[in-house]
XYZ file of C-alpha atoms in Angstrom:
148
model
C -7.717 -7.801 5.659
C -8.430 -4.370 4.705
C -11.288 -5.614 2.715
C -12.991 -7.470 5.232
C -12.877 -4.544 7.770
C -13.988 -2.190 4.983
C -16.925 -4.266 3.773
C -16.835 -1.884 0.337
C -15.434 -3.629 -2.541
C -16.458 -1.307 -4.870
C -14.431 1.555 -2.901
C -11.453 -0.827 -2.615
C -11.255 -2.769 -5.573
C -9.926 0.031 -7.884
C -7.040 0.798 -5.366
C -5.857 -3.170 -5.448
C -2.253 -3.051 -7.082
C -0.657 -6.646 -6.203
C -1.668 -8.044 -9.605
C 0.087 -4.807 -11.261
C 3.293 -5.404 -8.825
C 3.236 -9.187 -10.040
C 3.174 -8.167 -13.936
C 5.874 -5.771 -13.238
C 8.120 -8.209 -11.722
C 7.706 -10.758 -14.511
C 8.014 -8.264 -16.919
C 11.522 -7.545 -15.187
C 12.475 -10.923 -15.767
C 11.408 -12.763 -12.603
C 9.302 -16.257 -13.372
C 5.677 -16.742 -11.699
C 6.899 -19.135 -9.340
C 9.764 -16.620 -8.343
C 7.015 -13.888 -7.851
C 4.898 -16.151 -5.710
C 7.712 -17.094 -3.349
C 8.452 -13.550 -2.558
C 7.879 -12.997 1.348
C 4.562 -11.406 2.203
C 4.362 -8.922 4.814
C 3.171 -10.292 8.405
C -0.738 -9.687 8.198
C -2.113 -9.379 11.787
C 0.850 -11.270 13.847
C 3.937 -9.847 15.852
C 5.084 -7.757 12.856
C 1.723 -6.959 11.383
C -1.197 -4.722 12.607
C -4.069 -6.406 13.565
C -6.900 -4.191 11.814
C -10.294 -4.496 13.662
C -12.931 -2.360 12.170
C -13.321 0.491 9.408
C -11.420 3.158 11.117
C -8.393 0.700 11.133
C -8.545 -0.645 7.782
C -8.749 2.915 6.675
C -5.767 3.831 8.632
C -4.028 0.925 7.056
C -5.288 2.345 3.590
C -3.945 5.386 3.997
C -0.526 4.244 4.004
C -0.994 2.150 1.087
C -2.849 4.544 -0.903
C -0.260 7.423 -0.198
C 2.532 5.273 -1.660
C 0.637 5.558 -5.024
C 1.454 9.337 -4.930
C 4.831 8.971 -4.546
C 5.035 6.038 -6.767
C 4.468 8.607 -9.397
C 7.534 10.277 -8.943
C 9.317 7.231 -8.335
C 7.889 5.723 -11.484
C 9.345 8.611 -13.737
C 12.819 8.434 -11.836
C 12.881 4.562 -12.730
C 11.692 5.164 -16.243
C 14.288 7.863 -16.995
C 16.963 5.691 -15.528
C 16.087 2.488 -17.037
C 14.414 3.375 -20.181
C 11.309 1.674 -19.435
C 7.871 3.041 -20.826
C 4.476 1.410 -19.594
C 5.736 -2.205 -19.421
C 7.333 -2.923 -16.162
C 5.758 0.373 -14.103
C 2.436 -0.521 -14.132
C 2.474 -0.687 -10.288
C 3.834 2.568 -10.123
C 1.384 3.935 -12.370
C -1.424 2.249 -11.026
C -4.110 4.776 -10.999
C -2.852 7.063 -13.605
C -5.056 10.128 -14.493
C -7.533 8.845 -11.489
C -4.884 9.290 -8.741
C -5.635 12.426 -7.735
C -9.391 11.835 -7.788
C -8.639 8.410 -5.730
C -6.500 10.195 -3.168
C -9.505 12.679 -2.746
C -12.203 10.116 -2.107
C -9.858 8.391 0.509
C -9.431 11.900 2.080
C -13.451 12.248 2.212
C -13.399 8.982 3.665
C -10.840 9.642 6.265
C -13.002 12.930 7.385
C -15.765 10.702 8.445
C -13.894 9.638 11.564
C -12.716 13.260 12.501
C -15.840 13.446 14.994
C -15.098 10.508 16.763
C -11.642 10.679 18.802
C -11.780 7.108 19.349
C -11.994 6.064 15.808
C -9.823 8.777 14.840
C -7.153 7.125 17.594
C -7.714 3.479 15.837
C -7.207 5.022 12.605
C -3.671 6.806 13.068
C -2.642 3.621 15.667
C -3.360 1.554 12.493
C -1.796 4.037 10.117
C 1.364 3.917 12.276
C 1.380 0.024 12.804
C 1.112 -0.436 9.077
C 4.223 1.758 8.474
C 6.227 0.003 10.919
C 5.090 -3.506 9.169
C 5.898 -2.223 5.609
C 9.453 -1.047 7.142
C 10.102 -4.486 8.739
C 8.910 -6.214 5.611
C 11.095 -4.233 3.114
C 13.819 -3.688 5.382
C 14.373 -6.487 7.587
C 17.183 -6.925 10.083
C 20.024 -9.134 9.112
C 19.880 -12.445 10.695
C 21.241 -12.356 14.313
C 20.943 -8.267 14.539
C 18.837 -6.685 17.521
C 15.624 -4.859 16.209
C 15.308 -1.180 16.160
C-alpha cells in the first residue's frame, strides 16, 4: 500500500523489514507456517488507514521508519536480557549503522510537503491513523470488550 502510493521502490526497498521479522521469529522457534498465520494489521479498512497519494504514504512511513530508531534501543535491551547477539534481532537492527542516514532521507522527504498545508494535513492524518492502526493491531481489545 505504501509502496504503490509512493511509487519509489529505490527509496522504499531498503526500508522493508517484514522478512527480517519473519527470520527473527523463526530463529526464536516459530515455524514458517506459524509466522504466516500471525494476524496482520488491517490495511485500508475499518481499523487501518486508507492511504491515497504520496503525502499519506509518507505519513504512514514516518511511523514505521520511526520505529527503527526505537528498535535500536529495544534490540539492545532484548540482547542484554536474553543473551542474544545478531540472530533473532535482525528486525531491531534493520538498518544498522545506516539508520541515521535513512532517517535523514525520510526527514528530507517530509520537508517536501512543508509548503503545502493540504498535503501536510494529509501526511499528519495518515501518521495519526497509522499509529492508531498499529495500536489496534498490537493491543487488541479482549473479545466482548468495548473499544477505546
